[in-house]
Amino acid sequence: ARLTENLWEEGGAKEESQRHAEIFRRFLKSALRVDVKSIEYLDCTRFFVREFLDFCLRSHPAAGSAFLSLGTEGIVSRMYEIFIKGLTSAGIDEGKLEFFKIHVACDDAHAETLEKMMLSYAATPDWFNTCRRSMEHALNIRLHFFEELYDSLETYRLREILEGIRARESLAPILAEGTTLLHTNLKARQVVYENQ
């Protein structure tokens, strides 16, 4: 019943506009100006979703509830506080961060519900190790996702340059036909990397 209550809250109760997935879509559209219908998902995103679903569907309930309580819901509040701080520092209007604020407020209660489910299996053989491994697995999947996401953001700004290189296009300016570039103004160059 408590789990159903959590799902009811996540689903927005009777208000479709209050579904957490819908609130997140609004955040993407209004705060980040993302066209949600044309999102190209990275492989790390597909892996993250698939691993979460597979583990929850195929695991013993003790493992699944530990995975979701300790390794997922239990960290959301703190993690989303960091997101809020970062997004507001990047100039995103705090009024557009409803999705994250809701989860800071309610996910501790959701984690507690799942934790009680996990504790109800405490008499199961090797329960503690099962729960610890499940929690670590959830945290490692999220860590892998964030590391891959960060790596893709680092290389995103170089994408056009790399595509030009792969297409064997010159990085030099286009000159009149029959001319050879011997020297170019260094102030006109495109900087690929800088360090101090």
PDB file of C-alpha atoms in Angstrom:
ATOM      1  CA  ALA A   1       0.000   0.000   0.000  1.00  0.00           C
ATOM      2  CA  ARG A   2       2.853   2.417   0.850  1.00  0.00           C
ATOM      3  CA  LEU A   3       4.609   1.576  -2.412  1.00  0.00           C
ATOM      4  CA  THR A   4       1.378   2.161  -4.329  1.00  0.00           C
ATOM      5  CA  GLU A   5       1.074   5.522  -2.563  1.00  0.00           C
ATOM      6  CA  ASN A   6       4.602   6.428  -3.738  1.00  0.00           C
ATOM      7  CA  LEU A   7       3.732   5.456  -7.307  1.00  0.00           C
ATOM      8  CA  TRP A   8       0.491   7.462  -7.061  1.00  0.00           C
ATOM      9  CA  GLU A   9       2.527  10.540  -6.056  1.00  0.00           C
ATOM     10  CA  GLU A  10       5.065   9.971  -8.867  1.00  0.00           C
ATOM     11  CA  GLY A  11       2.156   9.617 -11.287  1.00  0.00           C
ATOM     12  CA  GLY A  12       0.701  12.974 -10.258  1.00  0.00           C
ATOM     13  CA  ALA A  13      -2.385  11.443  -8.616  1.00  0.00           C
ATOM     14  CA  LYS A  14      -5.333  12.484 -10.780  1.00  0.00           C
ATOM     15  CA  GLU A  15      -3.518  15.422 -12.399  1.00  0.00           C
ATOM     16  CA  GLU A  16      -1.663  14.391 -15.548  1.00  0.00           C
ATOM     17  CA  SER A  17       0.187  17.729 -15.526  1.00  0.00           C
ATOM     18  CA  GLN A  18       1.617  16.835 -12.092  1.00  0.00           C
ATOM     19  CA  ARG A  19       3.179  13.547 -13.182  1.00  0.00           C
ATOM     20  CA  HIS A  20       6.845  13.738 -12.349  1.00  0.00           C
ATOM     21  CA  ALA A  21       7.755  12.720 -15.894  1.00  0.00           C
ATOM     22  CA  GLU A  22       5.604  15.571 -17.227  1.00  0.00           C
ATOM     23  CA  ILE A  23       7.133  18.071 -14.792  1.00  0.00           C
ATOM     24  CA  PHE A  24      10.590  16.993 -15.986  1.00  0.00           C
ATOM     25  CA  ARG A  25       9.531  17.456 -19.634  1.00  0.00           C
ATOM     26  CA  ARG A  26       8.389  20.996 -18.774  1.00  0.00           C
ATOM     27  CA  PHE A  27      11.783  21.661 -17.171  1.00  0.00           C
ATOM     28  CA  LEU A  28      13.591  20.464 -20.304  1.00  0.00           C
ATOM     29  CA  LYS A  29      11.396  22.618 -22.568  1.00  0.00           C
ATOM     30  CA  SER A  30      11.197  25.827 -20.545  1.00  0.00           C
ATOM     31  CA  ALA A  31      14.528  25.941 -18.692  1.00  0.00           C
ATOM     32  CA  LEU A  32      16.858  24.251 -21.182  1.00  0.00           C
ATOM     33  CA  ARG A  33      14.872  24.794 -24.418  1.00  0.00           C
ATOM     34  CA  VAL A  34      15.145  21.104 -25.330  1.00  0.00           C
ATOM     35  CA  ASP A  35      12.883  19.714 -28.038  1.00  0.00           C
ATOM     36  CA  VAL A  36      11.919  16.528 -26.190  1.00  0.00           C
ATOM     37  CA  LYS A  37      10.637  14.853 -29.364  1.00  0.00           C
ATOM     38  CA  SER A  38      14.046  15.038 -31.036  1.00  0.00           C
ATOM     39  CA  ILE A  39      16.323  13.961 -28.176  1.00  0.00           C
ATOM     40  CA  GLU A  40      19.120  11.657 -29.286  1.00  0.00           C
ATOM     41  CA  TYR A  41      19.881   9.428 -26.315  1.00  0.00           C
ATOM     42  CA  LEU A  42      23.479   8.493 -25.612  1.00  0.00           C
ATOM     43  CA  ASP A  43      24.398   4.833 -25.234  1.00  0.00           C
ATOM     44  CA  CYS A  44      25.186   5.504 -21.558  1.00  0.00           C
ATOM     45  CA  THR A  45      21.586   6.652 -21.063  1.00  0.00           C
ATOM     46  CA  ARG A  46      20.185   3.510 -22.681  1.00  0.00           C
ATOM     47  CA  PHE A  47      22.536   1.381 -20.567  1.00  0.00           C
ATOM     48  CA  PHE A  48      21.481   3.214 -17.375  1.00  0.00           C
ATOM     49  CA  VAL A  49      17.755   2.692 -18.023  1.00  0.00           C
ATOM     50  CA  ARG A  50      18.164  -0.928 -19.125  1.00  0.00           C
ATOM     51  CA  GLU A  51      20.324  -1.870 -16.119  1.00  0.00           C
ATOM     52  CA  PHE A  52      17.927  -0.243 -13.643  1.00  0.00           C
ATOM     53  CA  LEU A  53      14.886  -1.949 -15.129  1.00  0.00           C
ATOM     54  CA  ASP A  54      16.566  -5.344 -15.511  1.00  0.00           C
ATOM     55  CA  PHE A  55      17.843  -5.373 -11.947  1.00  0.00           C
ATOM     56  CA  CYS A  56      14.475  -4.417 -10.483  1.00  0.00           C
ATOM     57  CA  LEU A  57      12.571  -6.923 -12.619  1.00  0.00           C
ATOM     58  CA  ARG A  58      14.896  -9.906 -12.097  1.00  0.00           C
ATOM     59  CA  SER A  59      16.127  -9.521  -8.514  1.00  0.00           C
ATOM     60  CA  HIS A  60      14.877 -10.893  -5.226  1.00  0.00           C
ATOM     61  CA  PRO A  61      12.606  -8.321  -3.509  1.00  0.00           C
ATOM     62  CA  ALA A  62      15.254  -7.725  -0.810  1.00  0.00           C
ATOM     63  CA  ALA A  63      17.829  -6.883  -3.478  1.00  0.00           C
ATOM     64  CA  GLY A  64      15.386  -4.770  -5.463  1.00  0.00           C
ATOM     65  CA  SER A  65      14.238  -2.769  -2.444  1.00  0.00           C
ATOM     66  CA  ALA A  66      17.864  -2.192  -1.322  1.00  0.00           C
ATOM     67  CA  PHE A  67      18.788  -1.154  -4.867  1.00  0.00           C
ATOM     68  CA  LEU A  68      15.944   1.375  -4.932  1.00  0.00           C
ATOM     69  CA  SER A  69      16.059   2.592  -1.318  1.00  0.00           C
ATOM     70  CA  LEU A  70      19.761   2.809  -0.465  1.00  0.00           C
ATOM     71  CA  GLY A  71      21.198   3.088  -3.964  1.00  0.00           C
ATOM     72  CA  THR A  72      18.609   5.313  -5.613  1.00  0.00           C
ATOM     73  CA  GLU A  73      15.906   7.142  -3.635  1.00  0.00           C
ATOM     74  CA  GLY A  74      18.146   7.603  -0.593  1.00  0.00           C
ATOM     75  CA  ILE A  75      20.597   9.793  -2.534  1.00  0.00           C
ATOM     76  CA  VAL A  76      18.127  11.733  -4.698  1.00  0.00           C
ATOM     77  CA  SER A  77      17.408  14.512  -2.214  1.00  0.00           C
ATOM     78  CA  ARG A  78      21.081  15.353  -1.691  1.00  0.00           C
ATOM     79  CA  MET A  79      21.949  14.904  -5.367  1.00  0.00           C
ATOM     80  CA  TYR A  80      19.111  17.156  -6.518  1.00  0.00           C
ATOM     81  CA  GLU A  81      20.140  19.858  -4.029  1.00  0.00           C
ATOM     82  CA  ILE A  82      23.480  19.864  -5.868  1.00  0.00           C
ATOM     83  CA  PHE A  83      21.637  20.050  -9.214  1.00  0.00           C
ATOM     84  CA  ILE A  84      19.571  23.006  -7.984  1.00  0.00           C
ATOM     85  CA  LYS A  85      22.696  24.839  -6.849  1.00  0.00           C
ATOM     86  CA  GLY A  86      24.460  24.157 -10.148  1.00  0.00           C
ATOM     87  CA  LEU A  87      21.484  25.067 -12.322  1.00  0.00           C
ATOM     88  CA  THR A  88      20.826  28.335 -10.490  1.00  0.00           C
ATOM     89  CA  SER A  89      24.551  29.163 -10.680  1.00  0.00           C
ATOM     90  CA  ALA A  90      24.298  28.596 -14.445  1.00  0.00           C
ATOM     91  CA  GLY A  91      21.512  31.184 -14.608  1.00  0.00           C
ATOM     92  CA  ILE A  92      18.447  28.918 -14.695  1.00  0.00           C
ATOM     93  CA  ASP A  93      15.442  30.576 -13.050  1.00  0.00           C
ATOM     94  CA  GLU A  94      14.744  28.869  -9.729  1.00  0.00           C
ATOM     95  CA  GLY A  95      11.029  28.892 -10.540  1.00  0.00           C
ATOM     96  CA  LYS A  96      11.697  26.394 -13.340  1.00  0.00           C
ATOM     97  CA  LEU A  97      13.271  23.836 -10.990  1.00  0.00           C
ATOM     98  CA  GLU A  98       9.993  22.410  -9.639  1.00  0.00           C
ATOM     99  CA  PHE A  99      10.952  18.836 -10.604  1.00  0.00           C
ATOM    100  CA  PHE A 100      14.093  18.895  -8.478  1.00  0.00           C
ATOM    101  CA  LYS A 101      12.444  20.692  -5.543  1.00  0.00           C
ATOM    102  CA  ILE A 102       9.638  18.119  -5.401  1.00  0.00           C
ATOM    103  CA  HIS A 103      12.171  15.310  -5.202  1.00  0.00           C
ATOM    104  CA  VAL A 104      14.233  17.051  -2.528  1.00  0.00           C
ATOM    105  CA  ALA A 105      11.041  17.273  -0.466  1.00  0.00           C
ATOM    106  CA  CYS A 106       9.480  13.830  -1.014  1.00  0.00           C
ATOM    107  CA  ASP A 107      12.151  11.293  -1.917  1.00  0.00           C
ATOM    108  CA  ASP A 108      13.295  10.775   1.679  1.00  0.00           C
ATOM    109  CA  ALA A 109       9.801   9.441   2.432  1.00  0.00           C
ATOM    110  CA  HIS A 110       9.925   7.270  -0.691  1.00  0.00           C
ATOM    111  CA  ALA A 111      13.331   5.942   0.382  1.00  0.00           C
ATOM    112  CA  GLU A 112      11.942   5.175   3.832  1.00  0.00           C
ATOM    113  CA  THR A 113       9.060   3.149   2.342  1.00  0.00           C
ATOM    114  CA  LEU A 114      11.490   1.112   0.254  1.00  0.00           C
ATOM    115  CA  GLU A 115      13.868   0.753   3.204  1.00  0.00           C
ATOM    116  CA  LYS A 116      11.049  -0.733   5.321  1.00  0.00           C
ATOM    117  CA  MET A 117      10.389  -3.213   2.518  1.00  0.00           C
ATOM    118  CA  MET A 118      14.098  -4.087   2.467  1.00  0.00           C
ATOM    119  CA  LEU A 119      14.140  -4.557   6.262  1.00  0.00           C
ATOM    120  CA  SER A 120      11.153  -6.892   6.087  1.00  0.00           C
ATOM    121  CA  TYR A 121      13.470  -9.432   4.409  1.00  0.00           C
ATOM    122  CA  ALA A 122      16.130  -9.238   7.152  1.00  0.00           C
ATOM    123  CA  ALA A 123      15.657 -12.928   8.027  1.00  0.00           C
ATOM    124  CA  THR A 124      16.617 -13.964   4.484  1.00  0.00           C
ATOM    125  CA  PRO A 125      20.005 -15.759   4.324  1.00  0.00           C
ATOM    126  CA  ASP A 126      22.919 -13.422   3.446  1.00  0.00           C
ATOM    127  CA  TRP A 127      20.518 -10.465   3.598  1.00  0.00           C
ATOM    128  CA  PHE A 128      23.114  -7.871   4.610  1.00  0.00           C
ATOM    129  CA  ASN A 129      25.520  -8.736   1.783  1.00  0.00           C
ATOM    130  CA  THR A 130      22.659  -8.893  -0.719  1.00  0.00           C
ATOM    131  CA  CYS A 131      21.559  -5.406   0.292  1.00  0.00           C
ATOM    132  CA  ARG A 132      25.090  -4.004   0.249  1.00  0.00           C
ATOM    133  CA  ARG A 133      25.834  -5.445  -3.210  1.00  0.00           C
ATOM    134  CA  SER A 134      22.510  -4.164  -4.538  1.00  0.00           C
ATOM    135  CA  MET A 135      23.124  -0.655  -3.214  1.00  0.00           C
ATOM    136  CA  GLU A 136      26.666  -0.617  -4.642  1.00  0.00           C
ATOM    137  CA  HIS A 137      25.373  -1.848  -7.987  1.00  0.00           C
ATOM    138  CA  ALA A 138      22.843   1.018  -8.193  1.00  0.00           C
ATOM    139  CA  LEU A 139      25.483   3.577  -7.209  1.00  0.00           C
ATOM    140  CA  ASN A 140      27.984   2.175  -9.724  1.00  0.00           C
ATOM    141  CA  ILE A 141      25.444   2.287 -12.562  1.00  0.00           C
ATOM    142  CA  ARG A 142      24.753   5.950 -11.749  1.00  0.00           C
ATOM    143  CA  LEU A 143      28.492   6.710 -11.446  1.00  0.00           C
ATOM    144  CA  HIS A 144      29.129   5.121 -14.853  1.00  0.00           C
ATOM    145  CA  PHE A 145      26.277   7.176 -16.335  1.00  0.00           C
ATOM    146  CA  PHE A 146      27.586  10.475 -14.938  1.00  0.00           C
ATOM    147  CA  GLU A 147      31.176   9.741 -16.014  1.00  0.00           C
ATOM    148  CA  GLU A 148      30.068   8.897 -19.557  1.00  0.00           C
ATOM    149  CA  LEU A 149      27.805  11.941 -19.677  1.00  0.00           C
ATOM    150  CA  TYR A 150      30.660  14.189 -18.558  1.00  0.00           C
ATOM    151  CA  ASP A 151      33.006  12.692 -21.164  1.00  0.00           C
ATOM    152  CA  SER A 152      30.433  13.273 -23.910  1.00  0.00           C
ATOM    153  CA  LEU A 153      29.967  16.908 -22.824  1.00  0.00           C
ATOM    154  CA  GLU A 154      33.722  17.471 -22.914  1.00  0.00           C
ATOM    155  CA  THR A 155      33.969  16.272 -26.502  1.00  0.00           C
ATOM    156  CA  TYR A 156      30.690  17.818 -27.705  1.00  0.00           C
ATOM    157  CA  ARG A 157      32.286  21.188 -28.507  1.00  0.00           C
ATOM    158  CA  LEU A 158      34.841  19.445 -30.721  1.00  0.00           C
ATOM    159  CA  ARG A 159      32.226  17.530 -32.714  1.00  0.00           C
ATOM    160  CA  GLU A 160      32.128  19.865 -35.735  1.00  0.00           C
ATOM    161  CA  ILE A 161      35.932  19.976 -35.958  1.00  0.00           C
ATOM    162  CA  LEU A 162      36.171  16.178 -35.719  1.00  0.00           C
ATOM    163  CA  GLU A 163      33.454  15.698 -38.340  1.00  0.00           C
ATOM    164  CA  GLY A 164      35.391  18.017 -40.669  1.00  0.00           C
ATOM    165  CA  ILE A 165      38.590  16.037 -40.104  1.00  0.00           C
ATOM    166  CA  ARG A 166      36.797  12.734 -40.744  1.00  0.00           C
ATOM    167  CA  ALA A 167      35.323  14.218 -43.924  1.00  0.00           C
ATOM    168  CA  ARG A 168      38.872  15.249 -44.914  1.00  0.00           C
ATOM    169  CA  GLU A 169      37.922  18.934 -45.018  1.00  0.00           C
ATOM    170  CA  SER A 170      40.694  21.449 -44.593  1.00  0.00           C
ATOM    171  CA  LEU A 171      40.778  23.397 -41.355  1.00  0.00           C
ATOM    172  CA  ALA A 172      42.268  26.318 -43.351  1.00  0.00           C
ATOM    173  CA  PRO A 173      40.028  29.002 -44.794  1.00  0.00           C
ATOM    174  CA  ILE A 174      38.712  28.410 -48.310  1.00  0.00           C
ATOM    175  CA  LEU A 175      40.928  30.233 -50.797  1.00  0.00           C
ATOM    176  CA  ALA A 176      40.493  31.178 -54.402  1.00  0.00           C
ATOM    177  CA  GLU A 177      40.934  28.257 -56.757  1.00  0.00           C
ATOM    178  CA  GLY A 178      44.549  27.493 -57.566  1.00  0.00           C
ATOM    179  CA  THR A 179      46.033  29.217 -54.516  1.00  0.00           C
ATOM    180  CA  THR A 180      48.039  27.593 -51.774  1.00  0.00           C
ATOM    181  CA  LEU A 181      47.814  28.594 -48.136  1.00  0.00           C
ATOM    182  CA  LEU A 182      51.289  29.302 -46.837  1.00  0.00           C
ATOM    183  CA  HIS A 183      50.463  31.388 -43.791  1.00  0.00           C
ATOM    184  CA  THR A 184      47.317  32.462 -41.995  1.00  0.00           C
ATOM    185  CA  ASN A 185      46.520  35.069 -39.417  1.00  0.00           C
ATOM    186  CA  LEU A 186      46.852  33.299 -36.065  1.00  0.00           C
ATOM    187  CA  LYS A 187      44.164  35.538 -34.578  1.00  0.00           C
ATOM    188  CA  ALA A 188      41.651  33.975 -36.986  1.00  0.00           C
ATOM    189  CA  ARG A 189      42.405  30.431 -35.908  1.00  0.00           C
ATOM    190  CA  GLN A 190      39.917  28.191 -34.118  1.00  0.00           C
ATOM    191  CA  VAL A 191      41.306  27.189 -30.740  1.00  0.00           C
ATOM    192  CA  VAL A 192      40.954  23.475 -30.050  1.00  0.00           C
ATOM    193  CA  TYR A 193      42.623  23.428 -26.631  1.00  0.00           C
ATOM    194  CA  GLU A 194      44.017  25.896 -24.098  1.00  0.00           C
ATOM    195  CA  ASN A 195      45.743  25.386 -20.771  1.00  0.00           C
ATOM    196  CA  GLN A 196      47.499  27.528 -18.173  1.00  0.00           C
TER     197      GLN A 196
END
